[in-house]
Short mmCIF file of C-alpha atoms in Angstrom, two decimals:
data_model
loop_
_atom_site.label_atom_id
_atom_site.label_comp_id
_atom_site.label_asym_id
_atom_site.label_seq_id
_atom_site.Cartn_x
_atom_site.Cartn_y
_atom_site.Cartn_z
CA MET A 581 101.29 125.25 119.35
CA LYS A 582 103.66 126.65 116.67
CA PHE A 583 104.65 123.34 115.43
CA TRP A 584 100.81 122.48 114.59
CA GLN A 585 100.31 125.44 112.76
CA SER A 586 102.91 124.91 110.97
CA ILE A 587 102.34 121.39 109.81
CA PHE A 588 98.17 122.66 109.41
CA ALA A 589 100.11 125.97 106.71
CA ILE A 590 102.10 123.14 105.03
CA ALA A 591 99.31 121.07 104.45
CA ALA A 592 96.75 123.34 102.91
CA LEU A 593 99.05 123.75 100.30
CA GLY A 594 97.45 120.85 98.80
CA HIS A 595 100.00 120.72 96.21
CA LEU A 596 102.77 120.08 98.16
CA THR A 597 104.03 117.32 99.71
CA LEU A 598 104.88 116.25 103.36
CA ALA A 599 108.11 114.25 101.65
CA LEU A 600 110.97 115.08 104.33
CA GLY A 601 112.42 112.85 106.61
CA PRO A 602 111.30 108.85 107.45
CA ASN A 603 109.15 107.75 104.70
CA MET A 604 104.95 107.52 104.23
CA ILE A 605 104.18 104.58 102.06
CA CYS A 606 100.32 104.43 101.41
CA TYR A 607 98.94 101.84 100.16
CA TYR A 608 95.64 102.31 97.45
CA ASP A 609 93.98 99.05 96.79
CA ALA A 610 92.53 100.18 93.65
CA SER A 611 89.44 97.60 93.76
CA SER A 612 87.67 100.16 95.92
CA GLU A 613 87.09 102.37 93.28
CA ASP A 614 84.54 99.51 92.37
CA ARG A 615 82.82 99.56 96.28
CA GLN A 616 79.88 101.18 97.18
CA GLY A 617 78.30 103.67 98.83
CA ALA A 618 80.31 104.92 101.38
CA ALA A 619 82.89 102.87 101.08
CA LYS A 620 83.91 103.37 97.25
CA PHE A 621 87.27 105.27 97.12
CA ALA A 622 87.48 107.10 94.26
CA LEU A 623 90.44 109.71 92.74
CA PRO A 624 89.64 112.73 95.06
CA ASP A 625 89.52 110.77 98.38
CA ILE A 626 93.03 110.72 97.01
CA GLU A 627 94.47 113.60 96.31
CA THR A 628 93.15 114.78 100.03
CA ALA A 629 95.44 111.52 101.16
CA ILE A 630 98.86 111.55 98.67
CA GLN A 631 100.12 115.13 100.15
CA PHE A 632 101.16 113.22 103.36
CA CYS A 633 102.63 110.03 101.44
CA THR A 634 106.32 110.13 100.18
CA HIS A 635 105.15 106.94 98.40
CA PHE A 636 101.87 106.02 96.68
CA VAL A 637 102.33 102.05 96.02
CA TYR A 638 99.29 101.30 94.02
CA GLY A 639 97.75 97.73 94.32
CA TYR A 640 97.59 95.38 92.87
CA ALA A 641 98.73 93.74 89.67
CA GLY A 642 99.58 90.08 88.46
CA ILE A 643 101.58 87.79 86.98
CA ASN A 644 99.62 85.72 84.10
CA PRO A 645 100.06 82.07 84.74
CA GLU A 646 100.87 81.26 81.05
CA THR A 647 103.39 83.36 79.98
CA TYR A 648 104.01 85.19 83.39
CA GLU A 649 103.63 88.60 81.99
CA LEU A 650 102.64 91.28 83.70
CA ILE A 651 98.85 91.56 83.72
CA SER A 652 96.42 94.35 85.53
CA LEU A 653 94.13 91.89 87.21
CA ASN A 654 90.95 94.03 86.51
CA THR A 655 91.38 93.11 82.59
CA GLN A 656 88.27 92.02 82.17
CA ARG A 657 86.13 94.90 81.68
CA ASP A 658 89.34 96.84 80.20
CA LEU A 659 89.57 99.65 82.88
CA GLN A 660 92.16 99.46 85.05
CA ARG A 661 95.26 100.52 82.60
CA ARG A 662 93.68 103.76 81.87
CA HIS A 663 92.93 103.63 85.99
CA PHE A 664 97.07 102.99 85.98
CA ALA A 665 97.26 107.03 84.34
CA THR A 666 94.53 108.66 85.44
CA VAL A 667 96.67 108.27 89.34
CA THR A 668 100.35 108.63 87.37
CA ALA A 669 98.92 111.45 87.02
CA LEU A 670 98.70 113.26 90.22
CA LYS A 671 102.31 113.03 89.98
CA ASP A 672 102.18 116.50 88.06
CA ARG A 673 100.12 117.80 90.62
CA TYR A 674 102.71 115.98 94.01
CA PRO A 675 105.94 115.61 92.31
CA ASN A 676 107.41 114.71 95.80
CA THR A 677 105.64 111.22 95.75
CA LYS A 678 107.00 108.13 94.31
CA PHE A 679 104.12 106.41 92.64
CA LEU A 680 105.01 102.63 92.82
CA LEU A 681 103.31 99.89 91.37
CA SER A 682 103.01 96.44 92.99
CA VAL A 683 102.64 92.76 92.28
CA GLY A 684 101.19 90.49 94.65
CA GLY A 685 99.28 91.54 97.73
CA ASP A 686 96.29 89.56 98.78
CA LYS A 687 94.27 90.00 95.15
CA ASP A 688 95.82 87.42 92.73
CA GLN A 689 93.50 84.48 93.14
CA ASN A 690 96.24 82.23 92.09
CA PRO A 691 98.99 82.04 94.25
CA GLU A 692 101.06 79.20 93.13
CA LYS A 693 102.07 80.89 90.28
CA TYR A 694 104.85 83.19 91.85
CA ILE A 695 106.50 80.45 92.89
CA GLY A 696 105.97 78.82 89.58
CA LEU A 697 107.44 82.80 88.16
CA LEU A 698 110.56 81.82 90.78
CA GLU A 699 111.09 78.12 89.00
CA ALA A 700 110.02 79.29 85.55
CA GLY A 701 114.03 79.45 83.83
CA ARG A 702 115.82 82.66 83.46
CA GLU A 703 113.83 83.11 79.81
CA LYS A 704 109.74 83.09 81.39
CA GLN A 705 111.24 85.09 84.55
CA ASN A 706 112.58 87.94 81.42
CA LYS A 707 109.46 88.06 80.45
CA PHE A 708 108.27 88.97 83.93
CA ILE A 709 111.37 91.64 84.02
CA GLU A 710 110.21 92.94 80.35
CA SER A 711 106.30 93.01 80.73
CA ALA A 712 106.76 95.33 84.13
CA ARG A 713 109.88 97.39 82.79
CA GLU A 714 106.72 98.11 79.76
CA VAL A 715 104.17 98.65 82.29
CA LEU A 716 105.92 100.88 84.34
CA ARG A 717 107.16 103.31 81.68
CA SER A 718 103.83 103.80 79.80
CA TYR A 719 101.83 104.37 82.18
CA ASN A 720 104.90 106.39 83.78
CA PHE A 721 105.59 105.04 87.12
CA ASP A 722 108.18 105.45 89.17
CA GLY A 723 109.41 101.37 90.45
CA LEU A 724 108.02 98.11 90.38
CA ASP A 725 106.75 96.65 94.08
CA LEU A 726 106.99 92.96 95.08
CA ALA A 727 104.48 91.79 97.06
CA PHE A 728 104.47 88.36 95.81
CA GLN A 729 102.31 85.89 98.35
CA LEU A 730 104.76 82.94 99.13
CA PRO A 731 103.87 80.02 101.51
CA ARG A 732 102.70 81.49 104.50
CA ASN A 733 103.31 80.34 108.14
CA LYS A 734 101.43 77.25 109.86
CA PRO A 735 98.62 78.92 112.15
CA ARG A 736 99.25 77.97 115.32
CA LYS A 737 97.08 75.75 116.92
CA VAL A 738 95.28 75.48 120.11
CA HIS A 739 96.57 72.17 122.74
CA SER A 740 95.59 71.63 126.52
CA ASP A 741 98.78 71.29 128.60
CA VAL A 742 98.91 67.57 127.63
CA GLY A 743 98.66 68.17 123.75
CA GLN A 744 101.43 71.15 123.82
CA ALA A 745 103.33 68.40 125.96
CA TRP A 746 103.10 65.92 123.44
CA LYS A 747 103.61 68.53 120.70
CA SER A 748 106.89 69.08 122.14
CA PHE A 749 108.00 65.79 122.81
CA LYS A 750 107.19 64.94 118.80
CA LYS A 751 108.55 67.61 117.42
CA LEU A 752 112.08 65.77 118.80
CA PHE A 753 111.38 64.01 115.58
CA THR A 754 109.34 65.28 113.35
CA GLY A 755 110.65 69.08 113.74
CA ASP A 756 109.23 72.44 112.93
CA PHE A 757 106.44 71.95 110.17
CA VAL A 758 108.09 73.07 107.06
CA VAL A 759 105.44 74.14 104.77
CA ASP A 760 107.62 74.63 101.42
CA GLU A 761 110.54 71.71 101.40
CA LYS A 762 112.27 73.65 98.70
CA ALA A 763 112.30 77.43 100.26
CA ALA A 764 115.94 77.22 100.31
CA ASP A 765 115.74 76.96 96.41
CA HIS A 766 113.74 79.29 96.48
CA LYS A 767 115.44 81.83 98.26
CA GLU A 768 118.05 81.51 96.10
CA GLN A 769 115.90 82.16 93.11
CA PHE A 770 114.12 85.57 94.54
CA THR A 771 117.92 86.85 95.31
CA ASP A 772 118.09 86.90 91.39
CA LEU A 773 115.04 87.42 90.00
CA VAL A 774 115.38 90.96 92.35
CA LYS A 775 119.40 91.18 90.90
CA ASP A 776 118.15 91.12 87.35
CA LEU A 777 115.51 93.91 87.60
CA LYS A 778 117.11 96.21 88.97
CA ALA A 779 119.45 95.57 86.05
CA ALA A 780 116.91 95.98 84.04
CA PHE A 781 115.30 99.11 85.97
CA THR A 782 118.65 100.70 86.43
CA PRO A 783 119.50 102.42 82.70
CA TYR A 784 115.08 104.09 83.62
CA ASN A 785 116.26 105.12 87.33
CA MET A 786 113.16 103.24 88.84
CA MET A 787 112.16 102.55 91.85
CA LEU A 788 111.86 98.10 93.60
CA SER A 789 111.24 97.66 96.42
CA LEU A 790 109.66 94.37 98.93
CA THR A 791 106.98 94.36 100.56
CA VAL A 792 107.23 91.93 103.38
CA LEU A 793 103.53 89.87 103.44
CA PRO A 794 102.31 89.13 106.84
CA ASN A 795 102.69 84.85 107.90
CA VAL A 796 105.37 85.08 105.05
CA ASN A 797 108.64 83.34 106.96
CA SER A 798 111.52 86.70 105.81
CA THR A 799 114.38 83.53 106.73
CA TRP A 800 112.97 81.06 104.04
CA TYR A 801 112.53 83.15 101.29
CA PHE A 802 114.83 86.30 101.57
CA ASN A 803 118.75 86.42 102.30
CA ALA A 804 118.74 89.76 103.23
CA PRO A 805 122.22 90.35 102.20
CA ALA A 806 122.05 89.55 99.25
CA ILE A 807 119.17 91.67 97.70
CA ILE A 808 119.24 94.39 99.91
CA ASN A 809 121.50 96.47 98.11
CA ASN A 810 118.97 95.68 95.11
CA LEU A 811 116.10 97.68 96.63
CA ASP A 812 114.89 100.85 98.11
CA PHE A 813 113.42 99.69 100.87
CA VAL A 814 111.30 96.17 102.45
CA THR A 815 108.51 96.73 103.62
CA LEU A 816 107.74 94.57 106.89
CA ALA A 817 103.68 93.94 106.90
CA ALA A 818 104.01 93.36 111.16
CA PHE A 819 99.89 92.29 111.51
CA ASP A 820 97.86 89.89 111.22
CA PHE A 821 100.38 88.09 113.02
CA THR A 822 96.64 86.38 114.16
CA THR A 823 94.01 85.65 112.43
CA PRO A 824 90.02 84.95 112.72
CA GLU A 825 90.80 82.49 109.70
CA ARG A 826 93.73 81.65 110.86
CA ASN A 827 93.19 80.98 114.72
CA PRO A 828 89.69 80.93 114.86
CA GLU A 829 89.22 78.57 118.43
CA GLU A 830 91.11 81.49 120.17
CA ALA A 831 90.99 85.88 120.00
CA ASP A 832 94.98 87.21 120.31
CA TYR A 833 96.79 90.81 119.71
CA THR A 834 97.23 90.59 115.91
CA SER A 835 99.68 93.44 115.69
CA PRO A 836 101.40 94.36 119.11
CA THR A 837 105.07 95.60 118.96
CA TYR A 838 106.75 94.16 121.85
CA ALA A 839 106.24 90.07 122.86
CA PRO A 840 104.73 89.70 125.83
CA ILE A 841 106.79 89.12 129.15
CA GLN A 842 105.13 85.97 129.21
CA LEU A 843 104.78 84.36 126.41
CA GLY A 844 101.79 81.93 127.20
CA ASN A 845 101.32 79.93 124.06
CA ARG A 846 102.33 82.64 121.92
CA LEU A 847 104.81 83.00 119.82
CA PRO A 848 107.78 84.62 120.43
CA HIS A 849 108.06 86.44 116.63
CA TYR A 850 104.97 87.86 116.77
CA ASN A 851 105.07 91.69 117.17
CA VAL A 852 106.67 93.75 115.35
CA GLU A 853 110.05 94.69 117.58
CA ALA A 854 111.25 90.99 116.47
CA GLN A 855 110.52 91.03 112.83
CA VAL A 856 112.34 94.36 112.53
CA GLU A 857 115.70 92.47 115.00
CA TYR A 858 115.35 90.26 112.69
CA TRP A 859 116.00 92.28 109.02
CA LEU A 860 118.53 93.84 111.47
CA SER A 861 120.15 90.75 112.33
CA GLN A 862 121.02 90.71 108.86
CA ASN A 863 123.03 92.98 108.15
CA VAL A 864 119.83 95.16 106.64
CA PRO A 865 120.72 99.71 107.18
CA ALA A 866 118.12 100.29 109.55
CA ASN A 867 116.64 103.19 106.73
CA LYS A 868 115.98 100.77 104.68
CA ILE A 869 113.29 99.19 106.87
CA ASN A 870 109.63 100.36 106.73
CA VAL A 871 107.24 98.72 109.42
CA GLY A 872 103.45 98.05 107.83
CA VAL A 873 100.37 99.11 110.04
CA ALA A 874 97.47 97.84 109.51
CA THR A 875 94.73 100.43 109.77
CA TYR A 876 91.47 97.42 109.40
CA GLY A 877 91.10 95.45 112.94
CA ARG A 878 90.17 91.77 112.63
CA ALA A 879 87.03 90.90 114.92
CA TRP A 880 86.09 87.27 116.21
CA LYS A 881 83.01 85.54 117.01
CA MET A 882 82.84 85.08 121.93
CA THR A 883 80.47 82.03 122.61
CA ALA A 884 79.18 81.79 126.14
CA ASP A 885 82.50 79.76 127.18
CA SER A 886 84.75 82.32 125.92
CA ASN A 887 86.15 84.41 128.92
CA ALA A 888 84.51 86.86 129.88
CA ASP A 889 86.22 90.03 130.65
CA GLY A 890 87.73 89.72 127.64
CA VAL A 891 91.26 89.75 128.25
CA PRO A 892 93.41 88.27 125.62
CA ILE A 893 93.85 85.41 124.75
CA VAL A 894 90.41 85.04 124.40
CA ALA A 895 89.79 80.79 124.91
CA LYS A 896 86.74 78.77 123.00
CA THR A 897 86.00 81.99 119.93
CA ASP A 898 83.58 80.94 117.06
CA GLY A 899 86.29 82.23 113.98
CA PRO A 900 85.28 85.63 112.11
CA ALA A 901 82.29 87.88 113.31
CA PRO A 902 80.40 89.44 110.96
CA ALA A 903 81.54 91.31 108.04
CA GLY A 904 81.06 95.67 108.58
CA PRO A 905 78.42 97.32 106.01
CA GLU A 906 81.84 98.72 104.42
CA SER A 907 84.95 96.23 104.39
CA LYS A 908 82.36 93.21 103.31
CA THR A 909 84.16 90.92 105.00
CA SER A 910 84.22 88.05 107.60
CA GLY A 911 86.19 88.81 110.44
CA LEU A 912 87.54 92.33 109.03
CA LEU A 913 86.14 95.73 109.92
CA THR A 914 87.43 99.38 108.68
CA TRP A 915 88.44 101.86 110.85
CA SER A 916 85.41 104.18 110.91
CA GLU A 917 83.74 100.86 111.24
CA ILE A 918 85.59 99.91 114.54
CA CYS A 919 85.34 103.82 115.80
CA LEU A 920 81.09 103.81 115.03
CA LYS A 921 80.72 100.20 117.01
CA LEU A 922 82.61 101.95 120.13
CA ALA A 923 80.66 103.88 123.27
CA ASN A 924 79.15 106.07 121.56
CA PRO A 925 76.07 108.67 123.05
CA VAL A 926 74.46 106.94 119.56
CA ASN A 927 74.54 103.31 120.63
CA MET A 928 74.70 103.67 124.25
CA GLY A 929 72.14 101.97 125.19
CA LYS A 930 71.25 99.32 122.03
CA THR A 931 71.23 96.00 122.49
CA GLY A 932 72.23 92.98 120.78
CA ALA A 933 74.28 92.66 117.34
CA ASP A 934 74.18 97.19 118.07
CA ALA A 935 75.12 96.86 121.57
CA PRO A 936 78.48 98.80 122.17
CA LEU A 937 82.00 97.53 122.08
CA ARG A 938 84.47 98.30 125.27
CA ARG A 939 87.24 100.04 124.61
CA ILE A 940 89.94 98.41 126.63
CA MET A 941 93.35 100.96 126.50
CA ASP A 942 96.98 99.69 126.45
CA PRO A 943 99.35 101.50 128.96
CA THR A 944 102.37 99.92 128.55
CA LYS A 945 101.30 100.65 124.75
CA ARG A 946 103.82 97.30 124.42
CA PHE A 947 100.35 95.77 122.68
CA GLY A 948 97.90 97.83 121.60
CA VAL A 949 94.25 98.09 122.60
CA TYR A 950 91.47 95.74 121.43
CA ALA A 951 87.15 96.46 122.28
CA PHE A 952 84.46 94.10 123.16
CA ARG A 953 81.15 92.74 123.60
CA ALA A 954 80.84 89.53 125.58
CA PRO A 955 77.74 87.47 124.71
CA ASP A 956 74.47 88.04 125.07
CA ALA A 957 72.24 85.84 127.53
CA ASN A 958 71.26 83.53 124.78
CA GLY A 959 75.47 83.61 124.04
CA GLU A 960 74.99 85.79 121.60
CA HIS A 961 76.45 88.68 119.53
CA GLY A 962 80.47 88.85 121.31
CA MET A 963 82.59 90.26 119.28
CA TRP A 964 86.20 91.04 120.44
CA VAL A 965 88.40 93.09 118.08
CA SER A 966 91.79 93.99 117.70
CA TYR A 967 93.26 97.00 116.42
CA ASP A 968 95.03 99.61 115.70
CA ASP A 969 93.92 103.17 116.64
CA PRO A 970 94.94 106.56 115.09
CA GLY A 971 96.91 106.86 118.83
CA THR A 972 98.31 103.59 119.00
CA ALA A 973 99.41 103.61 115.33
CA ALA A 974 101.68 106.73 116.53
CA GLU A 975 103.06 105.32 118.91
CA LYS A 976 104.48 102.20 115.98
CA ALA A 977 105.51 105.68 114.35
CA ILE A 978 108.07 107.08 117.52
CA PHE A 979 108.85 103.07 117.73
CA VAL A 980 109.67 103.88 113.95
CA LYS A 981 111.39 106.92 114.61
CA ASN A 982 113.27 106.13 117.57
CA ARG A 983 115.20 103.32 116.49
CA GLY A 984 115.83 104.96 113.06
CA LEU A 985 113.74 102.83 110.82
CA GLY A 986 113.15 104.38 107.21
CA GLY A 987 109.24 105.15 107.92
CA ILE A 988 106.04 103.75 107.76
CA GLY A 989 103.99 101.61 106.05
CA LEU A 990 100.09 102.16 105.76
CA PHE A 991 98.00 99.21 104.80
CA ASP A 992 95.64 100.63 103.07
CA LEU A 993 94.68 104.07 102.85
CA THR A 994 90.65 102.75 101.22
CA MET A 995 90.03 101.58 104.90
CA ASP A 996 90.97 105.08 106.97
CA ASP A 997 87.97 107.04 107.81
CA PHE A 998 89.07 108.69 104.66
CA ARG A 999 85.56 110.12 105.04
CA GLY A 1000 85.98 111.49 108.53
CA THR A 1001 83.08 109.75 110.39
CA CYS A 1002 83.93 109.16 113.18
CA THR A 1003 85.09 112.30 114.26
CA GLY A 1004 85.44 114.60 111.87
CA ASP A 1005 88.66 114.29 110.60
CA LYS A 1006 89.64 112.95 107.36
CA PHE A 1007 92.62 109.66 107.22
CA PRO A 1008 93.15 110.24 110.83
CA MET A 1009 95.37 107.02 111.33
CA LEU A 1010 97.65 108.58 107.93
CA ARG A 1011 97.92 111.97 110.20
CA SER A 1012 98.87 110.95 113.26
CA MET A 1013 102.26 108.92 112.19
CA LYS A 1014 102.79 111.15 109.56
CA TYR A 1015 103.04 113.97 112.67
CA ARG A 1016 105.19 111.80 114.48
CA LEU A 1017 107.93 110.74 111.77
CA MET A 1018 108.09 114.64 111.25
#
């Protein structure tokens, strides 16, 4: 009881950040300012959350494909840079929180330019470095986060038993699928870029961090032992291992903590532990590794041919389920959207697209929860969703703490239940993880 009283007493101060202990890295999608209705995420919402954040990562800046300078991605309305200053002005009230600007993410619509920067040579890379340093200093950021869009792993295909046998035989001759034939060169170029960025930032005491986006193969692009001394930390976006876009014909856990004992048709590295173990095996200090957790779920459309019990792997799905009213993205639901779809007094007895989802717990605490609604008699309105909720997110925070890792990266604040729509508690996922880390 005294523990919780102490927590809420500190939080009630409002102007102090709960910054002791492990990292609580809060990613923020600035485009949420432009959303409409209940999805709009404004400055007061940032202030509600930021007291729990050791680091606030502003997303996202991009790269000019012609000059390779760092740019705002909202220059068409010439507001973003003023928004930079508005957000970093919060440092006056939350001095224990570090504010970083992230470049890349999934917001830049031309991912080829990130490989282009690596291949551009020292002169053009210097333009990127100098422009980044100028923006950081001009708008009072504490550092830069590299969330480069690099080529992603090829999605795992669905194979019949015969097809799987043929695939294994064929690999004897063809090897694994290569998405980047110049990956070795790009790894070396990325190492040099990180070194040069650190050299440019050190006189100004600015931070440099790396975010590894989902399905980017760390072994291809990151020489971990060579770059880690030039990075303050690395955050592994350890989710979206499967998605309705990448795996439209079958649904599975999107971010399990551990690999299933029986892999079946799964890949052994599609889990948090495998991602962490790789970086640890590269002599990266545990306290420099953060585990990323998503505040959204991935939703597939179940068909009449899908296994009606909902037990993953769910076969013969039909790609993304319809978008939610807040996410407006097919196959993606925010935590509050998922929560409101679970069985509750409001939706009990409803049918069709409004029928409740059945939530399935994970007593092993290995894989996470999922929820589903089997198709109706006409084969319609079926949905299967894999997600983290405040409970499973807290379990991941315990995993991080037990392993002595650096902390948690929350992707992102704007898709947590920041209005308290579901239970009345604002930012339930952020709070649950922060408290378990302490």
